[in-house]
Amino acid sequence: MPQPVKAAFESSLVTLPVEAILPLHQVTAAQKQSTKYKLIATSIAEVGVIEPLVVARPKGGDSRYLLLDGHLRLAVLVDTGALEVCCLVSDDDESYTYNKRINRLATIQEHYMIVRAIERGVSEEKIAKALDVDVKQIKRRRGLLEGICPEVIDLLKDKSINPKSVETLKRMKPARQIEAVELMMVAGNFSSTYAKALLAATRQHDLSNPERPKRVGGITPEQMARMEREMESLQRDFKAVEASYGDDVLQLVIATGYLSKLVANPEIERYLSTYHPEFLEEFRAIIAVASLDQAVPAA
């Protein structure tokens, strides 16, 4: 019978006195002048501590909880004279497993959080002040997905994409939005510059407003026409490769396995080395490349 999975944290939060928490290191004066520290201080002043501190219970006769994550938040609380703070208690006292392994909030998830906060009565001005941004940015984030098709939202739900890239996608029809996002994912590039390049390569009838002349800063109409032709050719080639990729990989795996067994045979290797060294060199190169390709995902 498989062993039950042990929870990494205690099931309920605890409220601790600030003085009962022992930090792993002290926050320096320079850190307190940083933008990040000031942003955290503003956020706590406006909406309180959103993410609880992570602590480990005292060990070896020590009376204080060991702080694993949240040193800047604790420093802000100390500076503002707070007496208590809500904490998440970890069963492990290894601090390296927290911030270094955290998944940053995706752009679309951030949009949903802002929308939920507004629906619950938090004003846009208060959210902007807590995040230390202009209220216009909050208004833009609130309407981020207006004009974006559901398929694209699903593709981008866990991606960190530049909000300006989303604005650029809105200028395309749904089918073209999907194509553009798939190209972004293949390239691993979600920047606004790449999104503008895809817009420049989009045919006029694939725009959300095809009757309006397409304008992209820094690109002439002649350059956009050439990019459209090149993009159309690239997409044809991409779809052709995509259609045959699975069969090609399967054949490569089978061929590589056969060649590996062939070269591993001492008599065959000796024969090839003596009479056909160029074949042996090519066989080894194929095996090495295939082995490297298989090792990369596991790294």
mmCIF file of C-alpha atoms in Angstrom:
data_model
loop_
_atom_site.group_PDB
_atom_site.id
_atom_site.type_symbol
_atom_site.label_atom_id
_atom_site.label_comp_id
_atom_site.label_asym_id
_atom_site.label_seq_id
_atom_site.Cartn_x
_atom_site.Cartn_y
_atom_site.Cartn_z
ATOM 1 C CA MET A 1 0.000 0.000 0.000
ATOM 2 C CA PRO A 2 1.429 3.424 -0.944
ATOM 3 C CA GLN A 3 2.418 5.647 1.947
ATOM 4 C CA PRO A 4 0.150 8.685 2.511
ATOM 5 C CA VAL A 5 1.590 11.988 1.318
ATOM 6 C CA LYS A 6 2.754 14.084 4.236
ATOM 7 C CA ALA A 7 1.525 17.684 4.280
ATOM 8 C CA ALA A 8 4.282 20.273 4.158
ATOM 9 C CA PHE A 9 2.348 22.745 6.323
ATOM 10 C CA GLU A 10 0.007 22.625 9.281
ATOM 11 C CA SER A 11 -3.646 22.787 8.272
ATOM 12 C CA SER A 12 -4.485 26.068 10.003
ATOM 13 C CA LEU A 13 -2.839 29.467 10.288
ATOM 14 C CA VAL A 14 -1.546 30.732 13.618
ATOM 15 C CA THR A 15 -1.316 34.267 14.956
ATOM 16 C CA LEU A 16 2.047 34.966 16.584
ATOM 17 C CA PRO A 17 3.539 37.943 18.397
ATOM 18 C CA VAL A 18 6.024 39.706 16.116
ATOM 19 C CA GLU A 19 8.694 39.420 18.808
ATOM 20 C CA ALA A 20 8.288 35.595 18.860
ATOM 21 C CA ILE A 21 9.632 35.290 15.289
ATOM 22 C CA LEU A 22 13.354 34.874 14.654
ATOM 23 C CA PRO A 23 14.471 35.971 11.152
ATOM 24 C CA LEU A 24 17.241 34.124 9.335
ATOM 25 C CA HIS A 25 18.856 37.441 8.444
ATOM 26 C CA GLN A 26 18.346 41.127 9.147
ATOM 27 C CA VAL A 27 16.887 43.484 6.549
ATOM 28 C CA THR A 28 19.519 46.132 5.782
ATOM 29 C CA ALA A 29 19.007 49.883 5.545
ATOM 30 C CA ALA A 30 19.660 49.672 1.798
ATOM 31 C CA GLN A 31 16.910 47.083 1.391
ATOM 32 C CA LYS A 32 14.496 49.365 3.228
ATOM 33 C CA GLN A 33 15.152 52.028 0.609
ATOM 34 C CA SER A 34 14.377 49.644 -2.263
ATOM 35 C CA THR A 35 11.270 49.854 -4.434
ATOM 36 C CA LYS A 36 10.217 46.358 -3.392
ATOM 37 C CA TYR A 37 10.279 47.222 0.312
ATOM 38 C CA LYS A 38 8.288 50.432 -0.257
ATOM 39 C CA LEU A 39 5.732 48.534 -2.357
ATOM 40 C CA ILE A 40 5.262 45.949 0.392
ATOM 41 C CA ALA A 41 4.938 48.690 2.997
ATOM 42 C CA THR A 42 2.278 50.490 0.940
ATOM 43 C CA SER A 43 0.374 47.247 0.326
ATOM 44 C CA ILE A 44 0.358 46.320 4.032
ATOM 45 C CA ALA A 45 -0.788 49.804 4.978
ATOM 46 C CA GLU A 46 -3.694 49.624 2.517
ATOM 47 C CA VAL A 47 -4.921 46.019 2.649
ATOM 48 C CA GLY A 48 -2.858 44.317 5.353
ATOM 49 C CA VAL A 49 -0.673 41.227 5.011
ATOM 50 C CA ILE A 50 -2.087 39.207 2.105
ATOM 51 C CA GLU A 51 0.479 36.392 2.050
ATOM 52 C CA PRO A 52 1.195 34.988 5.537
ATOM 53 C CA LEU A 53 4.728 34.590 6.810
ATOM 54 C CA VAL A 54 6.136 31.058 6.707
ATOM 55 C CA VAL A 55 7.693 29.885 9.970
ATOM 56 C CA ALA A 56 8.977 26.686 11.576
ATOM 57 C CA ARG A 57 8.206 25.729 15.164
ATOM 58 C CA PRO A 58 10.931 26.209 17.798
ATOM 59 C CA LYS A 59 13.485 23.410 18.167
ATOM 60 C CA GLY A 60 16.234 22.550 20.625
ATOM 61 C CA GLY A 61 14.821 24.534 23.499
ATOM 62 C CA ASP A 62 14.505 27.769 21.505
ATOM 63 C CA SER A 63 11.376 29.783 22.323
ATOM 64 C CA ARG A 64 11.126 31.659 19.005
ATOM 65 C CA TYR A 65 9.702 30.531 15.669
ATOM 66 C CA LEU A 66 12.210 30.444 12.791
ATOM 67 C CA LEU A 67 11.191 32.721 9.899
ATOM 68 C CA LEU A 68 11.545 30.920 6.554
ATOM 69 C CA ASP A 69 9.820 33.313 4.185
ATOM 70 C CA GLY A 70 8.667 36.927 4.547
ATOM 71 C CA HIS A 71 11.630 38.886 5.889
ATOM 72 C CA LEU A 72 10.620 42.144 4.207
ATOM 73 C CA ARG A 73 7.030 41.787 5.412
ATOM 74 C CA LEU A 74 8.233 41.190 8.966
ATOM 75 C CA ALA A 75 10.545 44.214 8.764
ATOM 76 C CA VAL A 76 7.642 46.406 7.645
ATOM 77 C CA LEU A 77 5.487 45.129 10.512
ATOM 78 C CA VAL A 78 8.258 45.826 13.029
ATOM 79 C CA ASP A 79 8.785 49.341 11.638
ATOM 80 C CA THR A 80 5.064 50.114 11.816
ATOM 81 C CA GLY A 81 4.740 48.865 15.387
ATOM 82 C CA ALA A 82 2.553 45.821 14.675
ATOM 83 C CA LEU A 83 2.248 43.407 17.583
ATOM 84 C CA GLU A 84 0.920 40.251 15.886
ATOM 85 C CA VAL A 85 1.011 38.616 12.461
ATOM 86 C CA CYS A 86 -0.714 35.663 10.816
ATOM 87 C CA CYS A 87 1.701 32.805 9.958
ATOM 88 C CA LEU A 88 1.773 29.525 8.078
ATOM 89 C CA VAL A 89 3.653 26.856 10.044
ATOM 90 C CA SER A 90 5.921 24.545 8.048
ATOM 91 C CA ASP A 91 6.886 21.026 9.051
ATOM 92 C CA ASP A 92 10.312 21.604 7.482
ATOM 93 C CA ASP A 93 12.856 24.226 8.503
ATOM 94 C CA GLU A 94 14.588 24.420 5.097
ATOM 95 C CA SER A 95 14.106 27.930 3.736
ATOM 96 C CA TYR A 96 15.438 27.229 0.235
ATOM 97 C CA THR A 97 12.192 25.528 -0.794
ATOM 98 C CA TYR A 98 10.090 28.706 -0.749
ATOM 99 C CA ASN A 99 10.820 31.859 -2.746
ATOM 100 C CA LYS A 100 13.360 30.166 -4.998
ATOM 101 C CA ARG A 101 10.732 27.671 -6.140
ATOM 102 C CA ILE A 102 7.661 29.901 -6.230
ATOM 103 C CA ASN A 103 5.549 30.216 -9.387
ATOM 104 C CA ARG A 104 4.973 33.866 -10.187
ATOM 105 C CA LEU A 105 1.418 35.037 -10.796
ATOM 106 C CA ALA A 106 0.337 34.712 -14.429
ATOM 107 C CA THR A 107 -0.967 37.836 -16.168
ATOM 108 C CA ILE A 108 -4.493 36.474 -16.642
ATOM 109 C CA GLN A 109 -4.649 35.264 -13.024
ATOM 110 C CA GLU A 110 -3.672 38.762 -11.941
ATOM 111 C CA HIS A 111 -6.572 40.117 -14.038
ATOM 112 C CA TYR A 112 -9.022 37.754 -12.324
ATOM 113 C CA MET A 113 -7.744 38.793 -8.881
ATOM 114 C CA ILE A 114 -8.262 42.473 -9.676
ATOM 115 C CA VAL A 115 -11.775 41.796 -11.021
ATOM 116 C CA ARG A 116 -12.696 39.766 -7.906
ATOM 117 C CA ALA A 117 -11.361 42.497 -5.620
ATOM 118 C CA ILE A 118 -13.464 45.132 -7.427
ATOM 119 C CA GLU A 119 -16.544 42.876 -7.287
ATOM 120 C CA ARG A 120 -16.058 42.609 -3.518
ATOM 121 C CA GLY A 121 -16.096 46.365 -3.108
ATOM 122 C CA VAL A 122 -12.407 47.294 -3.219
ATOM 123 C CA SER A 123 -12.040 50.487 -5.244
ATOM 124 C CA GLU A 124 -9.661 50.745 -8.197
ATOM 125 C CA GLU A 125 -7.922 53.636 -6.439
ATOM 126 C CA LYS A 126 -7.225 51.510 -3.363
ATOM 127 C CA ILE A 127 -5.876 48.624 -5.459
ATOM 128 C CA ALA A 128 -3.637 51.026 -7.369
ATOM 129 C CA LYS A 129 -2.320 52.517 -4.143
ATOM 130 C CA ALA A 130 -1.659 49.078 -2.661
ATOM 131 C CA LEU A 131 0.277 48.027 -5.775
ATOM 132 C CA ASP A 132 1.959 51.439 -6.085
ATOM 133 C CA VAL A 133 0.820 51.917 -9.695
ATOM 134 C CA ASP A 134 -1.271 54.471 -11.564
ATOM 135 C CA VAL A 135 -5.007 53.828 -11.385
ATOM 136 C CA LYS A 136 -5.063 53.821 -15.206
ATOM 137 C CA GLN A 137 -3.070 50.578 -15.147
ATOM 138 C CA ILE A 138 -5.690 48.972 -12.898
ATOM 139 C CA LYS A 139 -8.448 50.081 -15.286
ATOM 140 C CA ARG A 140 -6.538 48.535 -18.197
ATOM 141 C CA ARG A 141 -5.931 45.300 -16.282
ATOM 142 C CA ARG A 142 -9.637 45.110 -15.397
ATOM 143 C CA GLY A 143 -10.583 45.108 -19.099
ATOM 144 C CA LEU A 144 -7.588 43.029 -20.152
ATOM 145 C CA LEU A 145 -9.571 40.139 -21.668
ATOM 146 C CA GLU A 146 -12.261 42.145 -23.450
ATOM 147 C CA GLY A 147 -11.999 41.157 -27.115
ATOM 148 C CA ILE A 148 -9.849 38.067 -26.438
ATOM 149 C CA CYS A 149 -11.346 34.726 -27.506
ATOM 150 C CA PRO A 150 -11.818 31.940 -24.899
ATOM 151 C CA GLU A 151 -9.315 29.612 -26.608
ATOM 152 C CA VAL A 152 -6.549 32.212 -26.243
ATOM 153 C CA ILE A 153 -7.463 32.825 -22.603
ATOM 154 C CA ASP A 154 -7.103 29.097 -21.954
ATOM 155 C CA LEU A 155 -3.728 28.984 -23.729
ATOM 156 C CA LEU A 156 -2.395 31.939 -21.732
ATOM 157 C CA LYS A 157 -3.914 31.120 -18.342
ATOM 158 C CA ASP A 158 -0.574 30.116 -16.823
ATOM 159 C CA LYS A 159 1.739 32.323 -18.908
ATOM 160 C CA SER A 160 3.460 35.532 -17.905
ATOM 161 C CA ILE A 161 2.634 37.664 -20.932
ATOM 162 C CA ASN A 162 3.166 41.385 -21.334
ATOM 163 C CA PRO A 163 -0.244 43.118 -21.009
ATOM 164 C CA LYS A 164 0.688 45.212 -24.063
ATOM 165 C CA SER A 165 0.908 41.969 -26.026
ATOM 166 C CA VAL A 166 -2.684 41.182 -25.041
ATOM 167 C CA GLU A 167 -3.726 44.640 -26.239
ATOM 168 C CA THR A 168 -2.063 43.877 -29.574
ATOM 169 C CA LEU A 169 -3.880 40.544 -29.865
ATOM 170 C CA LYS A 170 -7.195 42.385 -29.567
ATOM 171 C CA ARG A 171 -6.535 43.934 -32.973
ATOM 172 C CA MET A 172 -6.784 40.470 -34.564
ATOM 173 C CA LYS A 173 -9.743 38.208 -35.270
ATOM 174 C CA PRO A 174 -10.158 35.155 -32.975
ATOM 175 C CA ALA A 175 -8.655 32.634 -35.421
ATOM 176 C CA ARG A 176 -5.611 34.835 -35.944
ATOM 177 C CA GLN A 177 -5.311 35.417 -32.176
ATOM 178 C CA ILE A 178 -4.992 31.655 -31.703
ATOM 179 C CA GLU A 179 -2.376 31.390 -34.452
ATOM 180 C CA ALA A 180 -0.365 34.272 -32.973
ATOM 181 C CA VAL A 181 -0.413 32.829 -29.446
ATOM 182 C CA GLU A 182 0.630 29.389 -30.714
ATOM 183 C CA LEU A 183 3.602 31.028 -32.452
ATOM 184 C CA MET A 184 4.445 32.880 -29.219
ATOM 185 C CA MET A 185 4.382 29.606 -27.294
ATOM 186 C CA VAL A 186 6.595 27.830 -29.838
ATOM 187 C CA ALA A 187 9.097 30.706 -29.730
ATOM 188 C CA GLY A 188 8.774 31.108 -25.954
ATOM 189 C CA ASN A 189 8.421 34.842 -26.563
ATOM 190 C CA PHE A 190 5.447 36.776 -25.142
ATOM 191 C CA SER A 191 6.946 40.259 -25.445
ATOM 192 C CA SER A 192 5.077 43.236 -26.869
ATOM 193 C CA THR A 193 7.734 43.604 -29.586
ATOM 194 C CA TYR A 194 7.096 40.080 -30.868
ATOM 195 C CA ALA A 195 3.330 40.608 -30.671
ATOM 196 C CA LYS A 196 3.678 43.759 -32.816
ATOM 197 C CA ALA A 197 5.755 41.812 -35.331
ATOM 198 C CA LEU A 198 2.993 39.202 -35.557
ATOM 199 C CA LEU A 199 0.444 41.980 -36.004
ATOM 200 C CA ALA A 200 2.534 43.473 -38.809
ATOM 201 C CA ALA A 201 2.588 40.043 -40.488
ATOM 202 C CA THR A 202 -1.194 39.638 -40.152
ATOM 203 C CA ARG A 203 -3.240 39.920 -43.323
ATOM 204 C CA GLN A 204 -5.712 42.800 -43.462
ATOM 205 C CA HIS A 205 -8.796 40.563 -43.521
ATOM 206 C CA ASP A 206 -7.595 38.824 -40.316
ATOM 207 C CA LEU A 207 -7.748 42.068 -38.328
ATOM 208 C CA SER A 208 -10.670 42.756 -35.996
ATOM 209 C CA ASN A 209 -11.302 45.971 -37.960
ATOM 210 C CA PRO A 210 -10.214 45.060 -41.523
ATOM 211 C CA GLU A 211 -11.562 48.300 -42.950
ATOM 212 C CA ARG A 212 -9.122 50.312 -40.849
ATOM 213 C CA PRO A 213 -5.589 50.652 -42.305
ATOM 214 C CA LYS A 214 -3.052 48.655 -40.315
ATOM 215 C CA ARG A 215 -0.410 50.771 -38.602
ATOM 216 C CA VAL A 216 2.489 49.455 -36.557
ATOM 217 C CA GLY A 217 5.049 51.887 -35.197
ATOM 218 C CA GLY A 218 8.422 51.783 -36.945
ATOM 219 C CA ILE A 219 7.262 49.545 -39.834
ATOM 220 C CA THR A 220 6.383 50.861 -43.308
ATOM 221 C CA PRO A 221 3.455 49.500 -45.368
ATOM 222 C CA GLU A 222 5.949 47.872 -47.775
ATOM 223 C CA GLN A 223 7.698 46.092 -44.903
ATOM 224 C CA MET A 224 4.361 44.906 -43.504
ATOM 225 C CA ALA A 225 3.344 43.514 -46.898
ATOM 226 C CA ARG A 226 6.628 41.593 -47.123
ATOM 227 C CA MET A 227 6.189 40.291 -43.560
ATOM 228 C CA GLU A 228 2.672 39.099 -44.420
ATOM 229 C CA ARG A 229 4.014 37.062 -47.351
ATOM 230 C CA GLU A 230 6.864 35.623 -45.296
ATOM 231 C CA MET A 231 4.565 34.779 -42.382
ATOM 232 C CA GLU A 232 2.108 33.003 -44.674
ATOM 233 C CA SER A 233 4.963 30.918 -46.087
ATOM 234 C CA LEU A 234 6.338 30.221 -42.604
ATOM 235 C CA GLN A 235 2.961 29.042 -41.326
ATOM 236 C CA ARG A 236 2.584 26.651 -44.262
ATOM 237 C CA ASP A 237 6.026 25.195 -43.549
ATOM 238 C CA PHE A 238 5.271 24.990 -39.825
ATOM 239 C CA LYS A 239 2.015 23.093 -40.358
ATOM 240 C CA ALA A 240 3.759 20.699 -42.757
ATOM 241 C CA VAL A 241 6.485 19.979 -40.191
ATOM 242 C CA GLU A 242 3.911 19.654 -37.411
ATOM 243 C CA ALA A 243 1.950 17.073 -39.424
ATOM 244 C CA SER A 244 4.983 14.817 -39.946
ATOM 245 C CA TYR A 245 6.832 15.461 -36.671
ATOM 246 C CA GLY A 246 5.355 12.536 -34.731
ATOM 247 C CA ASP A 247 6.135 9.977 -37.456
ATOM 248 C CA ASP A 248 9.639 11.383 -37.951
ATOM 249 C CA VAL A 249 10.453 11.155 -34.243
ATOM 250 C CA LEU A 250 9.124 7.588 -34.041
ATOM 251 C CA GLN A 251 11.250 6.525 -36.991
ATOM 252 C CA LEU A 252 14.305 8.241 -35.482
ATOM 253 C CA VAL A 253 13.834 6.419 -32.167
ATOM 254 C CA ILE A 254 13.535 3.048 -33.906
ATOM 255 C CA ALA A 255 16.529 3.723 -36.157
ATOM 256 C CA THR A 256 18.644 4.964 -33.247
ATOM 257 C CA GLY A 257 17.864 1.846 -31.218
ATOM 258 C CA TYR A 258 18.873 -0.374 -34.117
ATOM 259 C CA LEU A 259 22.103 1.571 -34.740
ATOM 260 C CA SER A 260 22.982 1.469 -31.019
ATOM 261 C CA LYS A 261 22.736 -2.330 -30.991
ATOM 262 C CA LEU A 262 24.638 -2.521 -34.257
ATOM 263 C CA VAL A 263 27.568 -0.410 -33.062
ATOM 264 C CA ALA A 264 27.589 -2.195 -29.680
ATOM 265 C CA ASN A 265 28.435 -5.471 -31.445
ATOM 266 C CA PRO A 266 32.280 -5.735 -31.325
ATOM 267 C CA GLU A 267 32.580 -7.676 -34.595
ATOM 268 C CA ILE A 268 30.356 -5.277 -36.547
ATOM 269 C CA GLU A 269 32.119 -2.278 -35.041
ATOM 270 C CA ARG A 270 35.512 -3.727 -35.996
ATOM 271 C CA TYR A 271 34.331 -4.439 -39.552
ATOM 272 C CA LEU A 272 32.905 -0.927 -40.009
ATOM 273 C CA SER A 273 36.004 0.646 -38.479
ATOM 274 C CA THR A 274 38.215 -1.255 -40.918
ATOM 275 C CA TYR A 275 36.248 -1.061 -44.171
ATOM 276 C CA HIS A 276 33.676 1.745 -43.729
ATOM 277 C CA PRO A 277 34.922 4.193 -41.072
ATOM 278 C CA GLU A 278 32.830 7.007 -42.533
ATOM 279 C CA PHE A 279 29.638 4.973 -41.906
ATOM 280 C CA LEU A 280 30.668 4.250 -38.321
ATOM 281 C CA GLU A 281 31.334 7.925 -37.677
ATOM 282 C CA GLU A 282 27.902 8.873 -39.017
ATOM 283 C CA PHE A 283 26.177 6.144 -36.994
ATOM 284 C CA ARG A 284 27.842 7.384 -33.796
ATOM 285 C CA ALA A 285 26.881 10.972 -34.593
ATOM 286 C CA ILE A 286 23.226 9.983 -35.034
ATOM 287 C CA ILE A 287 23.230 8.042 -31.751
ATOM 288 C CA ALA A 288 24.886 10.945 -29.886
ATOM 289 C CA VAL A 289 22.417 13.542 -31.195
ATOM 290 C CA ALA A 290 19.387 11.356 -30.423
ATOM 291 C CA SER A 291 20.694 10.633 -26.916
ATOM 292 C CA LEU A 292 21.235 14.361 -26.286
ATOM 293 C CA ASP A 293 17.694 15.210 -27.470
ATOM 294 C CA GLN A 294 16.231 12.622 -25.092
ATOM 295 C CA ALA A 295 18.314 13.865 -22.144
ATOM 296 C CA VAL A 296 17.302 17.537 -22.443
ATOM 297 C CA PRO A 297 13.675 17.262 -21.119
ATOM 298 C CA ALA A 298 14.837 15.327 -18.070
ATOM 299 C CA ALA A 299 17.478 17.909 -17.123
#
